[in-house]
XYZ file of C-alpha atoms in Angstrom:
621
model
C 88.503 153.993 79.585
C 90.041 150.528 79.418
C 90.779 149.435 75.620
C 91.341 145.687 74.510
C 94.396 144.429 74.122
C 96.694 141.338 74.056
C 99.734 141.407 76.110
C 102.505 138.548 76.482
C 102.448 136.068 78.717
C 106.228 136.251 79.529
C 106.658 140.302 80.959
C 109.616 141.517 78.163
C 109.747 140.212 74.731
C 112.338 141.744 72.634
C 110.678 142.758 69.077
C 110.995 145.152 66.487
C 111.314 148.273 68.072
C 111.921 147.734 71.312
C 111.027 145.762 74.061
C 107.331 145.039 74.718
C 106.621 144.857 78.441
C 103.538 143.087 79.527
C 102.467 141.825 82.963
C 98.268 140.720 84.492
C 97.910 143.075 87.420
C 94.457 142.766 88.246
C 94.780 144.609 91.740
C 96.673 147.510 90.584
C 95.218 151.142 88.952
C 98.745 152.301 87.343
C 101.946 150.285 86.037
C 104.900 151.609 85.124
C 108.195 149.728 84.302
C 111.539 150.935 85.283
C 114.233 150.316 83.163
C 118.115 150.247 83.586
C 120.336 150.317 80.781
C 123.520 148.395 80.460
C 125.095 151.874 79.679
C 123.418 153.016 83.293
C 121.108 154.976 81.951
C 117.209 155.034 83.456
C 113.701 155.729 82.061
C 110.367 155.004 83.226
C 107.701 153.902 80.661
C 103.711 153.828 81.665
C 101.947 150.862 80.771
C 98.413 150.823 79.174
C 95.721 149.314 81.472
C 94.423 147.062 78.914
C 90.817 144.791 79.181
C 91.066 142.325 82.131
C 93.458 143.441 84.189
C 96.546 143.864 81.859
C 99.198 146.433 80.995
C 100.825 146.494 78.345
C 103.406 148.910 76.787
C 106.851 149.469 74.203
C 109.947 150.648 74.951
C 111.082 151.926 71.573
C 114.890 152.326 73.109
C 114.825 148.689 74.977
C 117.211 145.809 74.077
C 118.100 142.658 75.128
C 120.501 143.077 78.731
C 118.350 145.989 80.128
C 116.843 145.363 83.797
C 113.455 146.625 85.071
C 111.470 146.379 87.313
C 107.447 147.390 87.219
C 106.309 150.079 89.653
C 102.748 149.528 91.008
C 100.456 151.814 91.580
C 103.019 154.356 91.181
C 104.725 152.807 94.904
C 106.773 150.159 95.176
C 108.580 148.170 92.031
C 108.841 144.624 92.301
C 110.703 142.358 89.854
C 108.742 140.551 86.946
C 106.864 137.341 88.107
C 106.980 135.921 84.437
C 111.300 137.160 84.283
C 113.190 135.261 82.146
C 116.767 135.914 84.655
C 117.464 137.317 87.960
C 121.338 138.372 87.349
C 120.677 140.323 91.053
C 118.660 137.426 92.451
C 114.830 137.362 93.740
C 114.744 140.523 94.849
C 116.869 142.462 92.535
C 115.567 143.413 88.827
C 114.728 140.884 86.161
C 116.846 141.567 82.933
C 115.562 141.552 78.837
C 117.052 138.463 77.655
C 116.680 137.450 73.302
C 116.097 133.702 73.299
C 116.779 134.081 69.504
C 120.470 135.410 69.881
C 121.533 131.754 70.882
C 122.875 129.615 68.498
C 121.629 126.127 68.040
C 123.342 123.091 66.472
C 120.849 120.315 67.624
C 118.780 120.595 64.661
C 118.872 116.898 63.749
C 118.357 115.761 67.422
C 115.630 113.532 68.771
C 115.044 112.250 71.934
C 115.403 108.637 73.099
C 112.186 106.417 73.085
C 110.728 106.637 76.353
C 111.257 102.443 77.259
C 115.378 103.304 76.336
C 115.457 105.650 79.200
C 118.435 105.491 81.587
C 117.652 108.555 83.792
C 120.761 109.891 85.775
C 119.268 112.744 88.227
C 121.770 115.216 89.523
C 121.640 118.442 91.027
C 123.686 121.306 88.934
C 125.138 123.131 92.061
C 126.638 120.215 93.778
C 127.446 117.456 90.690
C 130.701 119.639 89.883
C 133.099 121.238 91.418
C 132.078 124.216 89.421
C 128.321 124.051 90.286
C 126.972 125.302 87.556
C 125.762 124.756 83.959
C 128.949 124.885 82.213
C 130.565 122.999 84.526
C 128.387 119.963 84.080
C 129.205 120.014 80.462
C 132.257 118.588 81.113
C 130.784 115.277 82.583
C 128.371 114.152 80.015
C 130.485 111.871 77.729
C 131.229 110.153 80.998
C 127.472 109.976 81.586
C 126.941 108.591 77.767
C 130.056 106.367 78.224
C 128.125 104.844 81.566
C 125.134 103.854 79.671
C 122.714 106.576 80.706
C 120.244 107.949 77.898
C 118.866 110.882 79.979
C 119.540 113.397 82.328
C 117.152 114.876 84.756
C 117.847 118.179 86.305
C 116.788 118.856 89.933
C 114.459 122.345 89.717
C 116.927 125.464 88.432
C 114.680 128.708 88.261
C 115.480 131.089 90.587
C 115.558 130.791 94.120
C 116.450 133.242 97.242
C 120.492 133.143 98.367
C 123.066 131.285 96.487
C 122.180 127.718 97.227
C 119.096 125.731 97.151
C 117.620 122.223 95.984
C 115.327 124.249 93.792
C 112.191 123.830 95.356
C 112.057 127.383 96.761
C 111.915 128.612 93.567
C 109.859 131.713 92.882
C 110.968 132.425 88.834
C 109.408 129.876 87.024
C 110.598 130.629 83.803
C 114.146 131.992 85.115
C 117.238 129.675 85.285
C 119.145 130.589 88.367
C 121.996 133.041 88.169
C 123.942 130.526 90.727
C 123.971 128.281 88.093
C 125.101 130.983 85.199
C 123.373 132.925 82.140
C 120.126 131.307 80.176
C 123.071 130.768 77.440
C 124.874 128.798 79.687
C 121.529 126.188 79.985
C 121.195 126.589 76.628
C 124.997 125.289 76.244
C 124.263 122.427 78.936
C 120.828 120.917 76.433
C 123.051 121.679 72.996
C 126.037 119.720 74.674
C 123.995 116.945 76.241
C 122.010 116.077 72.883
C 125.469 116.058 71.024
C 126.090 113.014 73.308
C 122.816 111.604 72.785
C 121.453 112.768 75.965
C 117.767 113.581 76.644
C 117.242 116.860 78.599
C 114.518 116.508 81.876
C 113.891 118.817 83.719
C 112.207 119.254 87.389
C 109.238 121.625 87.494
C 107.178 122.504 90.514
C 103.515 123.946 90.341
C 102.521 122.986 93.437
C 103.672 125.715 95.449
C 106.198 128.932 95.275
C 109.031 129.428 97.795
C 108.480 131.592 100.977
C 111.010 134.021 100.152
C 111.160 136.513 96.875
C 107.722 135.541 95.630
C 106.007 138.842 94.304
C 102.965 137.426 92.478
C 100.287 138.301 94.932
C 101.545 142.217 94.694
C 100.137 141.803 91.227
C 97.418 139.398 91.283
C 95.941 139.100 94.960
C 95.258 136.265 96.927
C 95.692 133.121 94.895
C 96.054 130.660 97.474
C 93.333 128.560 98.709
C 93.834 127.999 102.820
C 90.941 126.549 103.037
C 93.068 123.345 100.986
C 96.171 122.765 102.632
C 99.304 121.452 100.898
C 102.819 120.749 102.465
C 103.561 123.757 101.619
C 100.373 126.466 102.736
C 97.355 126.922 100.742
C 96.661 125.652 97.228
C 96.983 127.499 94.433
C 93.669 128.229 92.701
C 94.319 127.222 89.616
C 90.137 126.424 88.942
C 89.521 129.426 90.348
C 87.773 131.171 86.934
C 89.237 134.912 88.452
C 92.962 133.427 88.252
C 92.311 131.806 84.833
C 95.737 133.860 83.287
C 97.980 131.864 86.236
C 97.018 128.934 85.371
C 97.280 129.827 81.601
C 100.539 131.730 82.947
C 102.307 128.056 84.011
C 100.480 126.158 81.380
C 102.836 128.048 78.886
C 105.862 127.674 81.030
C 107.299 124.166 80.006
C 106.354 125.236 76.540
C 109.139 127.912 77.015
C 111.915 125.481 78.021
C 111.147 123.370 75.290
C 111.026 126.050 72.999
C 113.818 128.184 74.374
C 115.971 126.017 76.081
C 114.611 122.463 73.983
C 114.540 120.614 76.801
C 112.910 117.396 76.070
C 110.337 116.214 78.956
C 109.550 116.933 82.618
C 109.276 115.568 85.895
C 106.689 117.379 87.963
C 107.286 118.258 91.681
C 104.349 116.147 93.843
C 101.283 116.337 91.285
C 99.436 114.859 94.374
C 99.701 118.609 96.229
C 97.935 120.307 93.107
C 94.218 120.869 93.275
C 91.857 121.296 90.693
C 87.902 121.200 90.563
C 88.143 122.347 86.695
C 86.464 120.428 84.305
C 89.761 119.502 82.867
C 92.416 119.055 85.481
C 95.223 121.117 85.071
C 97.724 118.222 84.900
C 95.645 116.989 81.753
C 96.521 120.229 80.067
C 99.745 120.763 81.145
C 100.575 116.946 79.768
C 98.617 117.956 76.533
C 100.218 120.938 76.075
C 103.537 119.053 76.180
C 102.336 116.340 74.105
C 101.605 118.683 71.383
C 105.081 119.993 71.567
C 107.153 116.649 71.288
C 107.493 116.270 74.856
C 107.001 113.950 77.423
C 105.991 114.322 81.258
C 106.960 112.181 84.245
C 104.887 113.104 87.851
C 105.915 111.929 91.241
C 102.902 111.077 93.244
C 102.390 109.070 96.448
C 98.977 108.094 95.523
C 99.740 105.106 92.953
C 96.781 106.235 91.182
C 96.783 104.774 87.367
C 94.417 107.327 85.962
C 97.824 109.317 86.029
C 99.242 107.389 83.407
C 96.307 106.879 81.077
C 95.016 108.671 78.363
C 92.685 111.373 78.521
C 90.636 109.671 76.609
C 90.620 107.279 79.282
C 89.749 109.463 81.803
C 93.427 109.763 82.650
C 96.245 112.750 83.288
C 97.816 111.675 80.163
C 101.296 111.262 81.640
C 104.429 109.253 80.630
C 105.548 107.723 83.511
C 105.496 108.037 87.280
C 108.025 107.488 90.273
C 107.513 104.672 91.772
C 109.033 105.050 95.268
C 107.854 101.809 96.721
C 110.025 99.782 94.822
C 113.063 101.655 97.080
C 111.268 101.787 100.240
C 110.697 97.883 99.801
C 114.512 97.088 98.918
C 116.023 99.407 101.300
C 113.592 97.761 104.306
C 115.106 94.364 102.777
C 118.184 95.256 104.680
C 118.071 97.902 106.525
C 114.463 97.130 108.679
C 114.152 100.683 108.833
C 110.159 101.500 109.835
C 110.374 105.460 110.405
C 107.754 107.507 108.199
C 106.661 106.002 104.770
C 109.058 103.181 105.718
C 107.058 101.814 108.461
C 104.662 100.555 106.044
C 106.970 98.066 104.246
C 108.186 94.593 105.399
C 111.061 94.236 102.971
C 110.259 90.961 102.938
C 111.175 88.952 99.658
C 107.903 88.520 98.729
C 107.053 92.270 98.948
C 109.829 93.119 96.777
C 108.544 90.260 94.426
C 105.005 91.752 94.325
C 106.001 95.220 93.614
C 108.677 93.971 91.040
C 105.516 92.091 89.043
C 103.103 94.964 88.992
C 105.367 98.413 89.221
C 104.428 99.193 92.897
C 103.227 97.909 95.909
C 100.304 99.214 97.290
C 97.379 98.986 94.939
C 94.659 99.086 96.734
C 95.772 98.101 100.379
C 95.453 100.009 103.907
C 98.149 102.333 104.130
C 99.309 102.629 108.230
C 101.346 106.012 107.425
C 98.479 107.121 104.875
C 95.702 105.944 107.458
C 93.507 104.373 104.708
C 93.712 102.413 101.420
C 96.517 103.766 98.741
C 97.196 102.624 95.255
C 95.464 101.487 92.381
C 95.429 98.153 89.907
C 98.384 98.997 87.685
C 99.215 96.014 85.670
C 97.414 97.042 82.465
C 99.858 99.342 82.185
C 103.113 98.842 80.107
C 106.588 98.454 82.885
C 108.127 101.170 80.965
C 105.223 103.486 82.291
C 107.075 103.110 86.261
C 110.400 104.842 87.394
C 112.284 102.330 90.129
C 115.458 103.419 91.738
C 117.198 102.659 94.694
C 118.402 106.474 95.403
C 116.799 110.040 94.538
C 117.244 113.366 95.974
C 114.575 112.919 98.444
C 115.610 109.205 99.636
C 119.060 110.650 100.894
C 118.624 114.278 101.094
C 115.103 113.765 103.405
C 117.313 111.546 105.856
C 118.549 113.974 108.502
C 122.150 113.155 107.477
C 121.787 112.607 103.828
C 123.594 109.503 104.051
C 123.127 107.428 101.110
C 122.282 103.704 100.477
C 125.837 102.041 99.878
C 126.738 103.413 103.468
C 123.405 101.511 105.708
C 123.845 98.110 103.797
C 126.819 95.717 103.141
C 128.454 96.094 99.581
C 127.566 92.537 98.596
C 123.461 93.954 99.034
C 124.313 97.367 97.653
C 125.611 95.832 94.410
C 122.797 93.341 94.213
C 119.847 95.925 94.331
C 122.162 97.929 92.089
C 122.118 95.817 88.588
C 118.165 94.843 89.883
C 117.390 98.056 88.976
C 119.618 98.388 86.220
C 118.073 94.974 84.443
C 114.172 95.235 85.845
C 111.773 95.713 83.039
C 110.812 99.311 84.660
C 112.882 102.517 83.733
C 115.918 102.859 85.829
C 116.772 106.387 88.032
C 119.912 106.650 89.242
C 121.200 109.623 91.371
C 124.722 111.473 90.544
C 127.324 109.415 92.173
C 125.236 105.687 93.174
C 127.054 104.448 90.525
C 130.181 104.333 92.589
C 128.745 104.363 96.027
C 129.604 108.188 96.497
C 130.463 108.188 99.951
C 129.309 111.864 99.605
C 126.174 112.713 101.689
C 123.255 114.484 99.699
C 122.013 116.943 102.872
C 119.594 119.445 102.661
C 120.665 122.756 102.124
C 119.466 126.100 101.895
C 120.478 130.399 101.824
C 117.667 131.805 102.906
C 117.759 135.578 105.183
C 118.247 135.295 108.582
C 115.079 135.249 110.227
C 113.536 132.688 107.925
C 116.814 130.288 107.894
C 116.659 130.378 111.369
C 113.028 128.746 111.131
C 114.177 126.316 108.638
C 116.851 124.808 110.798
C 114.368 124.893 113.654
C 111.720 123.117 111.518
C 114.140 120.802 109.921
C 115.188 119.675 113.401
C 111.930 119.580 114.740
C 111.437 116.721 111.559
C 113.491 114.194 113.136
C 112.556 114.115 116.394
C 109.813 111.193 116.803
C 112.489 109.166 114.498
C 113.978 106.368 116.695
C 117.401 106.747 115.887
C 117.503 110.395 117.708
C 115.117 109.073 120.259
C 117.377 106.515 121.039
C 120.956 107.110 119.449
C 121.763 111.046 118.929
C 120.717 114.369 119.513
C 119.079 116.497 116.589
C 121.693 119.194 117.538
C 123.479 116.459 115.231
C 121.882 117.343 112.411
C 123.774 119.343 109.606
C 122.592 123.136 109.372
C 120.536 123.621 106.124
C 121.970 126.956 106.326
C 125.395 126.401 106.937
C 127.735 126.622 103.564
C 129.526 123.805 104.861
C 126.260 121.457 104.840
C 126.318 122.583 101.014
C 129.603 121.768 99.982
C 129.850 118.398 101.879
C 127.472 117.660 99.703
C 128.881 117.987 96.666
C 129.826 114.729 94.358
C 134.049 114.006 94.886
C 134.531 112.851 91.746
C 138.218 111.789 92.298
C 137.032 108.869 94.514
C 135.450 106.511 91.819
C 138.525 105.111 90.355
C 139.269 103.417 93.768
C 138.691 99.539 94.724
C 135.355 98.813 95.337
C 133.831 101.950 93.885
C 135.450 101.588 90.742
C 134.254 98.108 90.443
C 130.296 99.001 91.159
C 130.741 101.621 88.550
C 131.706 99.039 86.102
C 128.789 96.898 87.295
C 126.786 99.621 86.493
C 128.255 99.862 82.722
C 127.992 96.246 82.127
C 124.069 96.197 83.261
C 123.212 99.169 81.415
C 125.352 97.618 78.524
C 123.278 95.096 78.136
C 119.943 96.393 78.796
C 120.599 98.626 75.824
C 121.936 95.924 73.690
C 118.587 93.623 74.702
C 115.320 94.509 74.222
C 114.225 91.977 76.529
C 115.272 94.164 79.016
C 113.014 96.986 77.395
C 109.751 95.020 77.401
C 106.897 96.767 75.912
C 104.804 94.713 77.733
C 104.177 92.124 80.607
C 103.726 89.165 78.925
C 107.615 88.983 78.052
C 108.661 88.960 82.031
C 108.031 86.811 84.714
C 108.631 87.098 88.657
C 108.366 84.554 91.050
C 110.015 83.411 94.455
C 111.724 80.257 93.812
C 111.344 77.383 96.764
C 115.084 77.728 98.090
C 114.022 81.203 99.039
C 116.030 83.677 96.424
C 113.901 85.966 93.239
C 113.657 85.327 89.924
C 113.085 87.624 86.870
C 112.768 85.963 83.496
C 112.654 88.349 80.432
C 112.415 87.364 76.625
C 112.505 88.288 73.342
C 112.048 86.878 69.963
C 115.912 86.481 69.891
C 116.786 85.460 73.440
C 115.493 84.600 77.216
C 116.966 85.612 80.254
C 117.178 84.343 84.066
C 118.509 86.638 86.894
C 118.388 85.006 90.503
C 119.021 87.430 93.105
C 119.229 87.579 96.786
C 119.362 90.785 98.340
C 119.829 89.609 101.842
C 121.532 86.810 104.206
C 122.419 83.582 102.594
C 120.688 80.664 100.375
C 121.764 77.395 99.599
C 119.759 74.660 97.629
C 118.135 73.409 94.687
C 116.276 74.842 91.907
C 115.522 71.449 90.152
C 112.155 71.254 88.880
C 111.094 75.198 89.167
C 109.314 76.181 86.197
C 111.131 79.585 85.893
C 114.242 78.135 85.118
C 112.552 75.648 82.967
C 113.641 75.260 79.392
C 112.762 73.865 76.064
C 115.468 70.420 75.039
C 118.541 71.582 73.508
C 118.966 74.471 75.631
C 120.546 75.623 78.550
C 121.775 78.479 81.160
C 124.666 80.443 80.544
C 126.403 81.654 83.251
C 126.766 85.501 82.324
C 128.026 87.436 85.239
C 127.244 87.854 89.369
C 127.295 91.214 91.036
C 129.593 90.007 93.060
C 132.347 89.075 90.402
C 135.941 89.900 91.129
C 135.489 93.093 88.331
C 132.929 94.523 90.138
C 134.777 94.414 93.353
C 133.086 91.365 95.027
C 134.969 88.233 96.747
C 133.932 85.918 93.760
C 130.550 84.676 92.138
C 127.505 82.205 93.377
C 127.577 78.810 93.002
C 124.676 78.064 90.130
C 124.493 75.392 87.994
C 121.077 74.892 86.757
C 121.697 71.837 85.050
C 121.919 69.960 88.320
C 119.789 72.444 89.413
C 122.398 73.639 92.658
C 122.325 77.553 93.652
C 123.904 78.573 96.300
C 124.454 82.257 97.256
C 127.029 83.008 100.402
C 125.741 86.888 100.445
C 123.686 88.926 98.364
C 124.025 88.817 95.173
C 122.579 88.782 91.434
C 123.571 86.649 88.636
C 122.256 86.775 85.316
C 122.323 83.605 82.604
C 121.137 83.713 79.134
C 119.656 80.662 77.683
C 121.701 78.495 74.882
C 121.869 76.104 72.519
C 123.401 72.928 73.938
């Protein structure tokens, strides 16, 4: 007869006396766990079937470094789907590990604000040499000594072969062993808040990788093909007979705050989750944060604003959001690019303009690549709320080359759109090595077996070929292997380049806008009343931000040339016994440009020879 009892959510805890296994198998009759010692010896302990599907069960001689494994049904063992480290990888055992043994000395830490964000994304296996968590360590004064307030980890638990961008992970609460022990995380957070860093880390729910994923040996079917997703079937998280998965990841980035005090979370394309529950599952998971001094940032393509109210509001409850169309809209501006997603944006002055006064684009509008209307109003909600950038991990590495920004557009343009998102009112992203126009591609790599690599360099192949530049241009026998070790390490960041020239001097435009966005609140509104956008007559932008202690004017142009007169233009209006200060130009001789703009705003003269932006502070005459 089955007896009630409560087992953990993760499968080994280490407690007094012992290690208590624990693992929902609602498809299997028998459980037993295997267990290696670190001395090499093996014993097999039976778990209790326990009320609704769990097994539970002590192993009085367990300790922390033991692997297992759980046999099923007395057949095959599979590693644990809750492990907390793969030392073997997906398919080998999982291994005890004692959260507590770590010691801590960020006890008097707290994160930054969420509007005095400066997010720096990189990706642990290819920011360092090294590739791994200890070897990033290294690189976070620089980081501090940049200007950035946060760094946000691509995905880490633990995927099939040695290599990956994390989103074929299958572990969800296991950091990879490519990247080193759960200590060695735990090293990376301690060392990051001693430099004032905020800890963010990439999660995915919306799907498991195709390769080491053992969950439906223990639970059944959980997908749903009858919703489709990017990636296969949905998971069913309202599904009432797969209530302990869902309850299974809502505890998960409760665990790397708790074990690993990480601070907040980007979540991998919220729009490819699907819930019918009377409280969505991203409401809970953002509550559930909340509650544990976190914050949450989703990426979603749907520009939908219920994801960043309240619940209360009849919202998702989260943070912040990507907002991608403030790249796609600047990159167009030079490039004229109109493959995929960018077919729908003009880069037109204007556009950028638009999305630059209410935090994205489309809000509302017909969508050509969506085939119907996208977006929502958004300009209730605080700028703070929208994360711009110019480069991510899926802006380069989703180009069949992974060529970056600073390599399609002229430097004068690169530096331009550079400091605008350094200085806009929104929260700025940058991506490991923009700073100094890496000229390091970001390409898509992967380790998976044979069989299913092969598909994924067929598929990724297959990707590119409507795009006109292989239609036209190249073959997409051109296109880097995703399986090839080579593809991996030319795309690590060569950090020996960004003391030269022009790299050195983008990196220092970088410092000097992030300098002063800290120093400024302005540049930290907490609202929209305090920033103003508008196209002036003579053809070039305009951003006005202010504070109780100061107003600022950047003019930008982030193509061709302008030349004429601002006279009259109520943005650059100001009250009598003031004036513009010339500040700086991203195209100053210290930032590795030929020389600044002409502007002088009290004859009212602008005149820009290439892209550029120039900032000017008002004064007392």
């Amino acid at each position: 007869m089955e007896t009630q009892c409560e087992a953990p959510l993760r499968g080994a805890e280490v407690v007094e006396g012992g290690v208590l296994y624990g693992v929902w198998a609602p498809v299997c009759r028998a459980m037993e766990v295997e267990v290696c010692a670190e001395s090499g010896a093996r014993r097999a302990i039976s778990l209790e079937l326990c009320g609704g599907g769990w097994f539970r069960g002590v192993d009085a001689a367990g300790r922390a470094g033991d692997r297992y494994k759980f046999r099923l049904n007395s057949q095959q063992s599979f590693p644990d789907p809750a492990s907390r480290w793969q030392p073997e990888g997906v398919h080998g055992p999982s291994m005890v590990i004692d959260p507590s043994s770590y010691h801590w000395t960020d006890g008097n830490w707290r994160p930054a604000a969420f509007r005095d964000l400066v997010i720096y994304e990189l990706h642990i296996g290819a920011f360092t040499p090294a590739g791994t968590f200890r070897g990033a360590i290294e690189k976070l004064p620089y980081l501090r000594d940049l200007g950035v307030t946060a760094i946000e980890i691509m995905p880490i638990c633990e995927f099939p072969g040695g290599r990956n961008w994390g989103y074929d992970g299958v572990f969800l609460f296991a950091p990879s062993r490519a990247y080193g022990h759960p200590d060695d995380l735990r090293a990376l957070v301690n060392a990051a808040h001693a430099c004032g860093l905020t800890v963010i880390l990439d999660v995915v729910y919306n799907h498991f990788g195709p390769d080491g994923n053992y969950l439906g040996c223990y639970i059944g079917n959980y997908l749903d093909e009858s919703k489709k997703t990017p990636w296969g079937g949905a998971i069913r998280y309202g599904d009432p007979e797969f209530l302990p998965l869902r309850t299974l990841v809502l505890s998960n980035p409760v665990h790397w705050m708790r074990e690993y005090h990480v601070d907040g979370f980007r979540l991998d394309a919220t729009h490819a989750i699907a819930d019918a529950s009377p409280r969505h599952l991203l409401t809970e998971l953002t509550a559930a944060i909340h509650a544990n001094g976190g914050f949450a940032i989703a990426e979603d393509s749907r520009n939908d604003s219920r994801l960043l109210l309240s619940e209360a509001e009849g919202g998702f409850g989260f943070d912040g959001v990507w907002a991608d169309d403030f790249h796609h809209t600047v990159r167009v501006s030079n490039t004229h690019e109109s493959d995929s997603y960018l077919g729908d944006f003009s880069g037109s002055l204007g556009e950028v303009l638009d999305t630059m006064r209410h935090g994205w684009l489309y809000r509302g509008q017909h969508s050509r690549g969506k085939g119907a209307r996208r977006g929502s109003e958004c300009r209730h909600i605080p700028p703070e709320r929208f994360v711009h950038c110019i480069s991510n991990h899926d802006q380069i590495g989703n180009r069949a080359m992974g060529d970056r920004l600073s390599d399609s557009i002229s430097p004068e343009a690169y530096r331009a759109a550079l400091a605008l998102v350094c200085l806009s009112p929104y929260t700025p992203l940058l991506f490991m090595g923009q700073e100094w126009m890496a000229s390091t591609p970001f390409l898509f790599f992967t380790d998976h077996n044979p069989e299913l690599g092969r598909l994924v360099t067929q598929g990724r192949r297959e990707e590119f070929k409507e795009f006109a530049s292989f239609r036209l241009n190249a073959s997409v026998d051109q296109i880097p292997d995703p399986q090839s070790q080579e593809t991996f390490i030319k795309s690590k960041v060569c950090w020996d380049e960004k003391e030269g020239g022009e790299k050195k001097g983008a990196m220092e435009l970088v410092k000097e806008c992030l300098g002063l966005r800290r120093a400024d609140s302005a540049f930290r509104p907490r609202d929209r009343d305090a920033m103003q956008v508008a196209e002036l007559a003579i053809g070039i932008g305009a951003l006005r931000l202010s504070s109780e202690r100061s107003d600022w004017l950047l003019l930008f142009n982030l193509a061709g040339k302008h030349d004429g007169s601002a006279r009259g233009e109520p943005m650059v209006a100001l009250p009598a016994g003031y004036r513009w200060n010339f500040l700086f130009s991203s195209n100053g001789s210290r930032f590795g440009g030929a020389g600044p703009a002409l502007v002088n705003l009290a004859t009212g003269a602008v005149c820009f020879d290439a892209p550029e932006l120039v900032v000017l502070r008002a004064v007392g005459c």
